[in-house]
CSV table of C-alpha atoms and ligand atoms in Angstrom, one decimal:
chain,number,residue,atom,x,y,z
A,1,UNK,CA,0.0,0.0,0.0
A,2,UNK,CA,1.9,3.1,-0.5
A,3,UNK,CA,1.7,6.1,1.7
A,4,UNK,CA,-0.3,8.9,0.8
A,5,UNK,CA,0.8,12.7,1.6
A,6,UNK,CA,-0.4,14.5,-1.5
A,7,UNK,CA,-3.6,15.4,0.2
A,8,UNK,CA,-3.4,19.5,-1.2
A,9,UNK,CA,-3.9,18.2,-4.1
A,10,UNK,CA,-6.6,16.2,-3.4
A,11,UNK,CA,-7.7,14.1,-0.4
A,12,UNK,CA,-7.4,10.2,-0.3
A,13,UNK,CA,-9.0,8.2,0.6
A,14,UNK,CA,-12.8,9.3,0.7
A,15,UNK,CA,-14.6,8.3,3.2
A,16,UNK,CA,-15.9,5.1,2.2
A,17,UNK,CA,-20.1,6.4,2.0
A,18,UNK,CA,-18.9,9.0,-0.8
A,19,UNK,CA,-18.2,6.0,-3.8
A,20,UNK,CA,-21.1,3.9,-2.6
A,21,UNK,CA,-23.4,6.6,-2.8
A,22,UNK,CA,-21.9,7.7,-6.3
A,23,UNK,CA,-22.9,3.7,-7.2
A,24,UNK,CA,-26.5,4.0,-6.0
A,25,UNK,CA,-26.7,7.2,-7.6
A,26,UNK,CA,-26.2,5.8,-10.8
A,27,UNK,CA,-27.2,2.3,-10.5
A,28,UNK,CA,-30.5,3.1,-9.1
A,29,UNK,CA,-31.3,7.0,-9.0
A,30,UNK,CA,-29.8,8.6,-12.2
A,31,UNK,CA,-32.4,11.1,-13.1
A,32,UNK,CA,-31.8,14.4,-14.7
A,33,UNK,CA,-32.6,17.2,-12.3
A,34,UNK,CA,-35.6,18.8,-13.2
A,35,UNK,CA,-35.6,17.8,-16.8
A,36,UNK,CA,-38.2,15.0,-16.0
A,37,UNK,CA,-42.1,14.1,-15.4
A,38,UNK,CA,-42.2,14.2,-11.9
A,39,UNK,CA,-41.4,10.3,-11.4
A,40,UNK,CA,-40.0,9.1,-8.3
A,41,UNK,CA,-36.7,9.6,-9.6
A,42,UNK,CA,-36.7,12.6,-10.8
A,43,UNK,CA,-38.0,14.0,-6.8
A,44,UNK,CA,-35.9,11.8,-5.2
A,45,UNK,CA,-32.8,13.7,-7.9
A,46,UNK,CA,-34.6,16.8,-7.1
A,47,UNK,CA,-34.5,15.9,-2.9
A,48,UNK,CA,-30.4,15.0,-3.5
A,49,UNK,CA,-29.8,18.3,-5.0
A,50,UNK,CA,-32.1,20.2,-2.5
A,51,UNK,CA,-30.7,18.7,0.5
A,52,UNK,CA,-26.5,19.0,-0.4
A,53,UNK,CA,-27.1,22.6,-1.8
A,54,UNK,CA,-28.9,23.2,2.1
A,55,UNK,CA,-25.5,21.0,3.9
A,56,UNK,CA,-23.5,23.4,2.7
A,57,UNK,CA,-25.4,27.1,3.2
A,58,UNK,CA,-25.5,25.2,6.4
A,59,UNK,CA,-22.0,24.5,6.3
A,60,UNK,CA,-20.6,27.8,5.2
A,61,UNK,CA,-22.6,30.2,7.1
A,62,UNK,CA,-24.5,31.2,4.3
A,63,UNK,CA,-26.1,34.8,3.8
A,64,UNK,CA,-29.7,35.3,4.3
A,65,UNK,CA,-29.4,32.9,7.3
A,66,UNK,CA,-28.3,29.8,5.4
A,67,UNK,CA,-30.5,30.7,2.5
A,68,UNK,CA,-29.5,27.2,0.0
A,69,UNK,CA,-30.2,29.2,-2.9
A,70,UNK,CA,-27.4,31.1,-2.6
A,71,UNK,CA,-25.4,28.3,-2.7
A,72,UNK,CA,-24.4,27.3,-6.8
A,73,UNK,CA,-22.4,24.1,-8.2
A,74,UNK,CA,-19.6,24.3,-10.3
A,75,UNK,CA,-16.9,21.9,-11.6
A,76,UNK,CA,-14.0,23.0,-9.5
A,77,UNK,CA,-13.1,26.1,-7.6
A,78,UNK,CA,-11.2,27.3,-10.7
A,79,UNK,CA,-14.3,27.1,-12.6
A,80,UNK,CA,-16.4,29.2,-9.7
A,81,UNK,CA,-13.6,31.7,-9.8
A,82,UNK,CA,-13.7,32.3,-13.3
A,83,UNK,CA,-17.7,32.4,-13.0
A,84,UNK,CA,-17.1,35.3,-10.5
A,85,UNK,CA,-14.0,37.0,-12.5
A,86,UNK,CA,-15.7,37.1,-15.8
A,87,UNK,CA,-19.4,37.8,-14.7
A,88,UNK,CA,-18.3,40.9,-12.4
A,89,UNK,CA,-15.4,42.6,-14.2
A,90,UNK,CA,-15.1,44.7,-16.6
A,91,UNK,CA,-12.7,46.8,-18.7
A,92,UNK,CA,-11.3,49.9,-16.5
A,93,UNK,CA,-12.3,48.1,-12.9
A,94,UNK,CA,-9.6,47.4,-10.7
A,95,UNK,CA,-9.3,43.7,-9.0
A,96,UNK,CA,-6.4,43.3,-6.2
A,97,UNK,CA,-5.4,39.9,-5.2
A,98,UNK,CA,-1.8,38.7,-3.3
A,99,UNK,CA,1.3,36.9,-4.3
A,100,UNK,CA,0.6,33.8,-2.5
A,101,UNK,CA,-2.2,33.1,-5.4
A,102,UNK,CA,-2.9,29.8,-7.1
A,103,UNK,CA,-2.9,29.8,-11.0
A,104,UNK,CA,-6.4,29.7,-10.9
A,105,UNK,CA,-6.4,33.1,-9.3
A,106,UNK,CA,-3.5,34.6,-11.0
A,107,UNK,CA,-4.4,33.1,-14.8
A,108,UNK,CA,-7.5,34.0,-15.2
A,109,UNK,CA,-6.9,37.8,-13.6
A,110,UNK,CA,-4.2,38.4,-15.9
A,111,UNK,CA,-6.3,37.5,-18.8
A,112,UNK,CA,-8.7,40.4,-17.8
A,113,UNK,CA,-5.8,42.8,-17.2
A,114,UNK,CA,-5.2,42.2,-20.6
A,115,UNK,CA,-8.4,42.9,-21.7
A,116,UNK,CA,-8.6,46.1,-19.7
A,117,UNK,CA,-9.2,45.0,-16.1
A,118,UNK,CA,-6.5,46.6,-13.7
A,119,UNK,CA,-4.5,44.0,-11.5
A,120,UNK,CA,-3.1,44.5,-8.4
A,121,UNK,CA,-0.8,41.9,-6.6
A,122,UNK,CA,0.2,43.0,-2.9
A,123,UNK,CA,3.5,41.1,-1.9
A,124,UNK,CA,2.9,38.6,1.1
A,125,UNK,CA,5.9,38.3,3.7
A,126,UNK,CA,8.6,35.2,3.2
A,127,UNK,CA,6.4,32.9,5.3
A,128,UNK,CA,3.5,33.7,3.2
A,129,UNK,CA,1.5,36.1,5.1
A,130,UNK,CA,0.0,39.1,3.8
A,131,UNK,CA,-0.1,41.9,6.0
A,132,UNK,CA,-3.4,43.4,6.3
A,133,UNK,CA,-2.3,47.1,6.9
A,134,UNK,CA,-0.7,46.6,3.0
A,135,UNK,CA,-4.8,46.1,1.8
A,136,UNK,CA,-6.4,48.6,3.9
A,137,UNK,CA,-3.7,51.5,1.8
A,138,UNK,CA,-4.5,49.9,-1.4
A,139,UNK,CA,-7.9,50.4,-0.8
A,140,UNK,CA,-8.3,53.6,-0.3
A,141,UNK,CA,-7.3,54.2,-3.5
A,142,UNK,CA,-10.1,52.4,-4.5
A,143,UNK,CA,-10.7,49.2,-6.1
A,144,UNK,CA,-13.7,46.7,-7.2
A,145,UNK,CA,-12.8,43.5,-5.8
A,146,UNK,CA,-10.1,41.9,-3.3
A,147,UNK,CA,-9.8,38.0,-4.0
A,148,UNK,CA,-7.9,36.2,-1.5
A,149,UNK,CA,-6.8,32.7,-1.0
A,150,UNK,CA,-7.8,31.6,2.8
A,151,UNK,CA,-4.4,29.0,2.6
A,152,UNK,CA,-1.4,28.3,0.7
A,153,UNK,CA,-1.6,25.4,-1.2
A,154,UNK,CA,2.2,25.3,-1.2
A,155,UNK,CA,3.1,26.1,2.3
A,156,UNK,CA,-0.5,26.0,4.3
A,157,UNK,CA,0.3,29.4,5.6
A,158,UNK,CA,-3.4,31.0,7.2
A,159,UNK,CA,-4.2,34.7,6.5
A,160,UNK,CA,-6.5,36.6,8.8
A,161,UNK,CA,-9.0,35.9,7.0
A,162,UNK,CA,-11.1,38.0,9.9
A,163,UNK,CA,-8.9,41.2,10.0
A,164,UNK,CA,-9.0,41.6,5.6
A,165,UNK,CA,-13.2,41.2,6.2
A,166,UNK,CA,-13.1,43.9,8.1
A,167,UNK,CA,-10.7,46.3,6.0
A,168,UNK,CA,-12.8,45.4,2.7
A,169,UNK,CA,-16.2,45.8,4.4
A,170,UNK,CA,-14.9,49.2,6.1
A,171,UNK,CA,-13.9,50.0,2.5
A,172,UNK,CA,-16.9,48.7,0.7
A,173,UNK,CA,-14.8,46.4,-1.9
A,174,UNK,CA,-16.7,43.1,-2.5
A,175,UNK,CA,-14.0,40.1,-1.0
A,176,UNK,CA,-13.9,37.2,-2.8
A,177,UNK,CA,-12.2,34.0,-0.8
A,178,UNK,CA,-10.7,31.2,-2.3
A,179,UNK,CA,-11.4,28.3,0.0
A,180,UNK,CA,-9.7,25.8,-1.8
A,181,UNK,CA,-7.9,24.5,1.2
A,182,UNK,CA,-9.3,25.5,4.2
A,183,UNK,CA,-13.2,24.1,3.0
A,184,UNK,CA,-13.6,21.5,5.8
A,185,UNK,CA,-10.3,22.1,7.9
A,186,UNK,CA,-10.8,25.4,9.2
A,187,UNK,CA,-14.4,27.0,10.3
A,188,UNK,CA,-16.3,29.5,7.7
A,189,UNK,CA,-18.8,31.4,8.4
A,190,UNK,CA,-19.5,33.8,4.9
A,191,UNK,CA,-22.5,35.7,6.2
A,192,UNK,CA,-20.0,36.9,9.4
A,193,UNK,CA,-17.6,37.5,7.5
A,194,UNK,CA,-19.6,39.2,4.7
A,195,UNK,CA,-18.0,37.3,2.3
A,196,UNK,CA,-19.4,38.4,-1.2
A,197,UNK,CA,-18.4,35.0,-3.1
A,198,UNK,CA,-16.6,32.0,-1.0
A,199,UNK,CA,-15.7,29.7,-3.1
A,200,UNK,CA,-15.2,25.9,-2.3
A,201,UNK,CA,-13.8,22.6,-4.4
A,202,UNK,CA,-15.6,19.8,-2.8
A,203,UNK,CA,-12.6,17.1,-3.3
A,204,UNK,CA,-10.3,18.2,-0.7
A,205,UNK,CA,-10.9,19.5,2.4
A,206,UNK,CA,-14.6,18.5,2.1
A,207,UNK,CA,-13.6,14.7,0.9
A,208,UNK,CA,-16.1,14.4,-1.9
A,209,UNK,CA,-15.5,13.6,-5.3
A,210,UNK,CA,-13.5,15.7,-7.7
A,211,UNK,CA,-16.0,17.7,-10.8
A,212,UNK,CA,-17.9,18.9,-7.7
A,213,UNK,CA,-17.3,22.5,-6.4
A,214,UNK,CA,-19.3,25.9,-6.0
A,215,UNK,CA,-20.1,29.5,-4.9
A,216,UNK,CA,-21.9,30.6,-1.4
A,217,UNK,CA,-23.0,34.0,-2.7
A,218,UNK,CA,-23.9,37.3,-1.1
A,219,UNK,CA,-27.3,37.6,-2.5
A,220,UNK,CA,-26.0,41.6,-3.7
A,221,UNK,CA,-23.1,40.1,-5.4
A,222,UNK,CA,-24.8,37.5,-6.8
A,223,UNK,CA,-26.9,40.0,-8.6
A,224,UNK,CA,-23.9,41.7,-9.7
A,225,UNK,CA,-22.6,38.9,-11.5
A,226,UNK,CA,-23.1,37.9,-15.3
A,227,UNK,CA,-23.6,34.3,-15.4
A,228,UNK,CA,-20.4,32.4,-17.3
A,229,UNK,CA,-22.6,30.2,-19.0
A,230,UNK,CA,-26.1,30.3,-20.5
A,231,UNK,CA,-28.7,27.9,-21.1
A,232,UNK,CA,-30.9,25.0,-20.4
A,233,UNK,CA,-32.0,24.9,-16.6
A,234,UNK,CA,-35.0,22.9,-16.8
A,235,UNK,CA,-36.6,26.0,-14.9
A,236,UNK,CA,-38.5,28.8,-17.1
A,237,UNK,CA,-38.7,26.9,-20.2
A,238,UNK,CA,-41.1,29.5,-21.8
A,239,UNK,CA,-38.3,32.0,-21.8
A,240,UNK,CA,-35.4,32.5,-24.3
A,241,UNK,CA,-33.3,34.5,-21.8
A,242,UNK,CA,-31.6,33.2,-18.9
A,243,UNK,CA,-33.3,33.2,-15.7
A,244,UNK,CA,-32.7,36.2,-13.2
A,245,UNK,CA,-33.3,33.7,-10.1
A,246,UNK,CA,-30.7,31.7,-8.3
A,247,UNK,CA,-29.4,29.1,-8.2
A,248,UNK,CA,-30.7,28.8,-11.5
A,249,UNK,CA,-28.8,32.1,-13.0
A,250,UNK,CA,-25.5,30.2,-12.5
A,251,UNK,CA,-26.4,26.6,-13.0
A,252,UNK,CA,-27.1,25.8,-16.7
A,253,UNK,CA,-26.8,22.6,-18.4
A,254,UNK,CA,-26.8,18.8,-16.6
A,255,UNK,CA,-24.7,19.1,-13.2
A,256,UNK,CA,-22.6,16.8,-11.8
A,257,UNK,CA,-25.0,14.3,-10.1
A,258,UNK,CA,-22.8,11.6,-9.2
A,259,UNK,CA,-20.5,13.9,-8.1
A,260,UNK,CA,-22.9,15.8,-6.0
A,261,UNK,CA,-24.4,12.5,-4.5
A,262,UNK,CA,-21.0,12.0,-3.4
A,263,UNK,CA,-20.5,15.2,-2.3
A,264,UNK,CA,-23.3,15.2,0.1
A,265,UNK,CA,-22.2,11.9,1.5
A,266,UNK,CA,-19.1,13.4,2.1
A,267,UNK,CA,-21.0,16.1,4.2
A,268,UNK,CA,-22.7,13.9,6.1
A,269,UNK,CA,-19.3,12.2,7.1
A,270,UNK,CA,-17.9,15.8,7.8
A,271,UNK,CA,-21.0,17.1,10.5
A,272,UNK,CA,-20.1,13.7,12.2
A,273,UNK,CA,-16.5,14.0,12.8
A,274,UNK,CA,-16.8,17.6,13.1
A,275,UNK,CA,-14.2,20.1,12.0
A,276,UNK,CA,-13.0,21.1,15.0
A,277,UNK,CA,-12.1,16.8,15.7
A,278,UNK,CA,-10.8,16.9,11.9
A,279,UNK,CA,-8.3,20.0,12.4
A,280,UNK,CA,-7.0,18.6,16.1
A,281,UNK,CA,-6.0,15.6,14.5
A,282,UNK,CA,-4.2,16.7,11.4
A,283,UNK,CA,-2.7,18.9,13.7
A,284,UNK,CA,-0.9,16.1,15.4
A,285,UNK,CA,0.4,14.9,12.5
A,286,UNK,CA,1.3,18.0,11.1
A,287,UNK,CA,3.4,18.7,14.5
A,288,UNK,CA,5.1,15.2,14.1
A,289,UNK,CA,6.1,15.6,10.6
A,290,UNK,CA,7.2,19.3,11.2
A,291,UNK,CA,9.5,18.1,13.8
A,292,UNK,CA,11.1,15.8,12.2
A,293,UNK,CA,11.4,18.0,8.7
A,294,UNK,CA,13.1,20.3,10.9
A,295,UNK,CA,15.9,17.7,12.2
A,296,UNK,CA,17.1,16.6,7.9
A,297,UNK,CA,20.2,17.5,7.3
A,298,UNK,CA,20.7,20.1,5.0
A,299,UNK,CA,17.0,20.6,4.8
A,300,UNK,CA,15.4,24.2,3.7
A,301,UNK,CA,11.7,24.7,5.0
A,302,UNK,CA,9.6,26.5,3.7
A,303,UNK,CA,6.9,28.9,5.2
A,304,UNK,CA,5.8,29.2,9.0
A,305,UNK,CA,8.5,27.6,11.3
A,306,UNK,CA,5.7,26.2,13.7
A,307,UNK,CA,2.5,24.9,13.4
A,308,UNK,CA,0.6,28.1,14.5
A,309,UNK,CA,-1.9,29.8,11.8
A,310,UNK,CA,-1.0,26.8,9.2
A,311,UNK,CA,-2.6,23.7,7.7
A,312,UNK,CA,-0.6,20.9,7.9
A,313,UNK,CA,0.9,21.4,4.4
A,314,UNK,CA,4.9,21.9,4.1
A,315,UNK,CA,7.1,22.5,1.1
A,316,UNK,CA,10.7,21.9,1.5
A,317,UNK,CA,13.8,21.3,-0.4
A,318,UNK,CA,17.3,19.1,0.6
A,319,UNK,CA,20.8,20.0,-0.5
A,320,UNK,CA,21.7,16.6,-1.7
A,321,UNK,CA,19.4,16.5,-4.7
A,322,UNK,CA,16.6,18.4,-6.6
A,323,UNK,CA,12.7,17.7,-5.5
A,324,UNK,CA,11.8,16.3,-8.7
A,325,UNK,CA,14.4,13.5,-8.4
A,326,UNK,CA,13.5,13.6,-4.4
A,327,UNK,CA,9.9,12.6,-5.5
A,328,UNK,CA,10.6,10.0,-7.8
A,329,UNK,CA,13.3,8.1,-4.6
A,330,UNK,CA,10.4,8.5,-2.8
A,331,UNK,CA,7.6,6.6,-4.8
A,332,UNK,CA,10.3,4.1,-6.2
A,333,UNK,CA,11.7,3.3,-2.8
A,334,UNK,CA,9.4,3.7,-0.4
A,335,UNK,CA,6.0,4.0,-2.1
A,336,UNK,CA,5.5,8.1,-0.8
A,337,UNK,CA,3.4,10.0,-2.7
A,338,UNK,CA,4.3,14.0,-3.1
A,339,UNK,CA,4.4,16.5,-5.4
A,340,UNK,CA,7.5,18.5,-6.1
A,341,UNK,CA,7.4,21.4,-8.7
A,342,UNK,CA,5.6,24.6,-8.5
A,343,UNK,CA,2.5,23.7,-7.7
A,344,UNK,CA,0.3,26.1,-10.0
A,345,UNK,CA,1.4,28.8,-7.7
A,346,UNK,CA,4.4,30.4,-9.8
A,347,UNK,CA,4.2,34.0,-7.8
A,348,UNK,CA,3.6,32.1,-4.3
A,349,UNK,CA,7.1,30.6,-5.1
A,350,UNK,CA,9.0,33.7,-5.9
A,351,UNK,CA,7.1,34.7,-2.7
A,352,UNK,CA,8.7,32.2,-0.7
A,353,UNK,CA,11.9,32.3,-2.4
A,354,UNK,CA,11.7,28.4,-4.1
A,355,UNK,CA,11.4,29.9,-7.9
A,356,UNK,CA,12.3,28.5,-10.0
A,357,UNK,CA,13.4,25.8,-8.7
A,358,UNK,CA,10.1,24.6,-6.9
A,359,UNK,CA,9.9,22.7,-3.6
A,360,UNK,CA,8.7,18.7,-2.4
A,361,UNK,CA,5.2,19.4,-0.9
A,362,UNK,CA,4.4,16.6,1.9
A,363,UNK,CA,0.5,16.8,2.9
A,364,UNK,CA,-1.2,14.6,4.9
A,365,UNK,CA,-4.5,13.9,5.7
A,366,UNK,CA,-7.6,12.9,8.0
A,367,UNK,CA,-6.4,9.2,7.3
A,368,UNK,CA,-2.5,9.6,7.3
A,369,UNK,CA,-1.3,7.6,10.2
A,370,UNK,CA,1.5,8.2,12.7
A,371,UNK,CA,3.8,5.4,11.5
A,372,UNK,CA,3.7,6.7,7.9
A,373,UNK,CA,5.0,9.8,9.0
A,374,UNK,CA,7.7,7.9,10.6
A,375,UNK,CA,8.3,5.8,7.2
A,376,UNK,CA,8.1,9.4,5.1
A,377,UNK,CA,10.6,10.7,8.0
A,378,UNK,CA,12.6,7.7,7.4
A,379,UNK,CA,12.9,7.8,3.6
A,380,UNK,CA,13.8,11.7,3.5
A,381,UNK,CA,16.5,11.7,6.2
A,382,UNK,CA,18.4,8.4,4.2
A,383,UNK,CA,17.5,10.7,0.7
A,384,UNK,CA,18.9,13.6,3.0
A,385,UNK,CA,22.3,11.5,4.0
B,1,LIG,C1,-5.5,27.6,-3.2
B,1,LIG,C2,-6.0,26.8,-4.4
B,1,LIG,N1,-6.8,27.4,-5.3
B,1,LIG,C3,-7.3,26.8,-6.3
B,1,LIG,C4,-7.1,25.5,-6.6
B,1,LIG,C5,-7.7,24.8,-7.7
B,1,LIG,O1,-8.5,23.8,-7.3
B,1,LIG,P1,-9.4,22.9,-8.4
B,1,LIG,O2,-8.4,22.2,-9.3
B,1,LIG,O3,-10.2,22.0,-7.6
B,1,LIG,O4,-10.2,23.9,-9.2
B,1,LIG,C6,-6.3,24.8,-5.7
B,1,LIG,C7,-5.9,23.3,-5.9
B,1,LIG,O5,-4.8,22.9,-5.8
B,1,LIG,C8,-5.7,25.5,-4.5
B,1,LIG,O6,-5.0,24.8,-3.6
């Protein structure tokens, strides 16, 4: 069996209800959703899709007191990012967003800048952090959005996610919060926060299946937004213009059922462990694997030194040979799984000061146990020798 710490990518394995209810789905639900005569599969589809979309307004604190239809599907988070990028700006707006950024940030921006859109980046510190006094200057020069990823997917590095709410609600600037890694590992609460889009992938943190992902919307914002996609919503047939009302504004064409059967399985596992239980324990492991990171020879961390206002997600590199090459002694030898490289998050390396030569990320997970952090611990400090 080989030992799993690629979990920022995505986590692995699911908790065993999300594939068997992916399997029921399709072997004995499978309706379209709301494209249908009113058979007992088609409520039963309707029922699924009702009752995940109400988990996670639940879930997420969303805005008009957990109001579901202000919750939308998407594929991915990349895909609700773009949804959000390309529905609410436009030529001559200004968007400001930091250097710890994923690609799917940082891409998609940069094609708008080029199409008129101004583009801010605000530098983050060496460990990653951005220093909220940096945002509240930059926006009082004014600006139309602040996008913001809650965690590093390279280093796990938090921001305060609380103290930049603040400055962009004090400032009036929609905030837009990429929750790509915190989703299920750290507590969210949009309507607190007045988050105007959170947006969420629902195969890592939240341990469903990957294609499944979405927007918690502010219902202002929401408005705002031109949808990415028109079409076929099995709502409002008699029109030929896309409906006004949400969720069905954002969601056109067949969704991900499978995927979202999954997803709500997954959701269902999450309310029982609880986050709170989840986050203790990958804190462990993070600790245990931090402290013995620390002790390789010749080894550059980097990021946070401890394991305060971090997700248990480190990037490192050893003198004795590149992380590509560390990878690949790793999976041959010992059967790790990693991922060196950059990670989709060119600027978030320059940030750090691993570009261009990247970094080996090491991620656990809910399921990682103790003594394969020892074997991983193992493994590097022979690779290390
Ligand atoms: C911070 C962050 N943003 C965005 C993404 C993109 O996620 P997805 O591929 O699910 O759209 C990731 C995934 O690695 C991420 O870690």
């Amino acid at each position: 069996m080989s030992v799993y710490m690629n979990n920022a990518a995505t986590t692995w394995p699911k908790p065993e209800p999300v594939a068997r209810a992916m399997y029921d789905f399709l072997a004995s639900g499978g309706a379209n959703l709301a494209r249908g005569s009113a058979s007992r599969r088609d409520l039963e589809t309707m029922d699924l899709v009702g009752d995940v979309r109400e988990r996670l307004a639940r879930f997420f604190g969303g805005h008009e007191k957990g109001d579901p239809r202000y919750v939308t599907f998407s594929l991915n988070v990349t895909e609700a990012l773009n949804v959000i990028f390309r529905g609410f700006l436009r030529p001559g707006m200004a968007v400001v967003t930091t250097s710890m950024e994923h690609n799917a940030v940082v891409r998609p921006l940069r094609r708008l800048e080029e199409e008129g859109t101004s583009l801010t980046i605000l530098p983050c510190d060496p460990r990653g952090r951005l220093d909220p006094s940096l945002l509240r200057e930059r926006l009082r020069e004014g600006a139309d959005l602040f996008v913001l990823s809650h965690a590093s997917n390279l280093c796990g590095t938090v921001q305060d996610l609380e103290a930049v709410a603040e400055i962009c609600r004090d400032a009036s600037v929609p905030l837009v919060v990429d929750a790509a890694q915190t989703a299920g590992l750290l507590p969210l609460d949009a309507a607190a926060l007045d988050v105007a889009a959170l947006c969420f992938t629902g195969h890592k943190g939240l341990m469903g299946p990957q294609g499944t992902g979405g927007i918690v919307w502010r219902p202002d914002f929401a408005r705002a937004c031109r949808p990415l996609v028109d079409g076929g919503t099995g709502s409002r047939s008699h029109e030929e213009r896309q409906p006004d009302m949400l969720p069905d504004k954002f969601e056109s064409g067949t969704p991900n059922l499978p995927g979202l059967a999954g997803l709500r399985a997954a959701l269902i596992w999450l309310e029982k462990e609880g986050v709170a239980s989840i986050r203790r324990h990958e804190e462990v492991l993070g600790s245990r694997l931090l402290e013995g990171l620390r002790a390789l020879p010749g080894a550059t961390l980097y990021g946070l030194e401890g394991t305060e206002g971090r997700l248990p997600v480190f990037a490192l590199n050893l003198a004795s040979m590149d992380n590509g090459t560390l990878a690949a002694e790793l999976t041959d030898r010992w059967e790790i799984e990693s991922r060196p490289g950059l990670h989709c998050a060119p600027l978030a390396h320059r940030t750090l000061g691993s570009f261009p030569q990247g970094a080996l990320r090491l991620s656990p997970g809910y399921f990682t146990e103790e003594a394969e952090i020892d074997l991983c611990l193992e493994g590097l400090s022979e690779l290390a020798r």
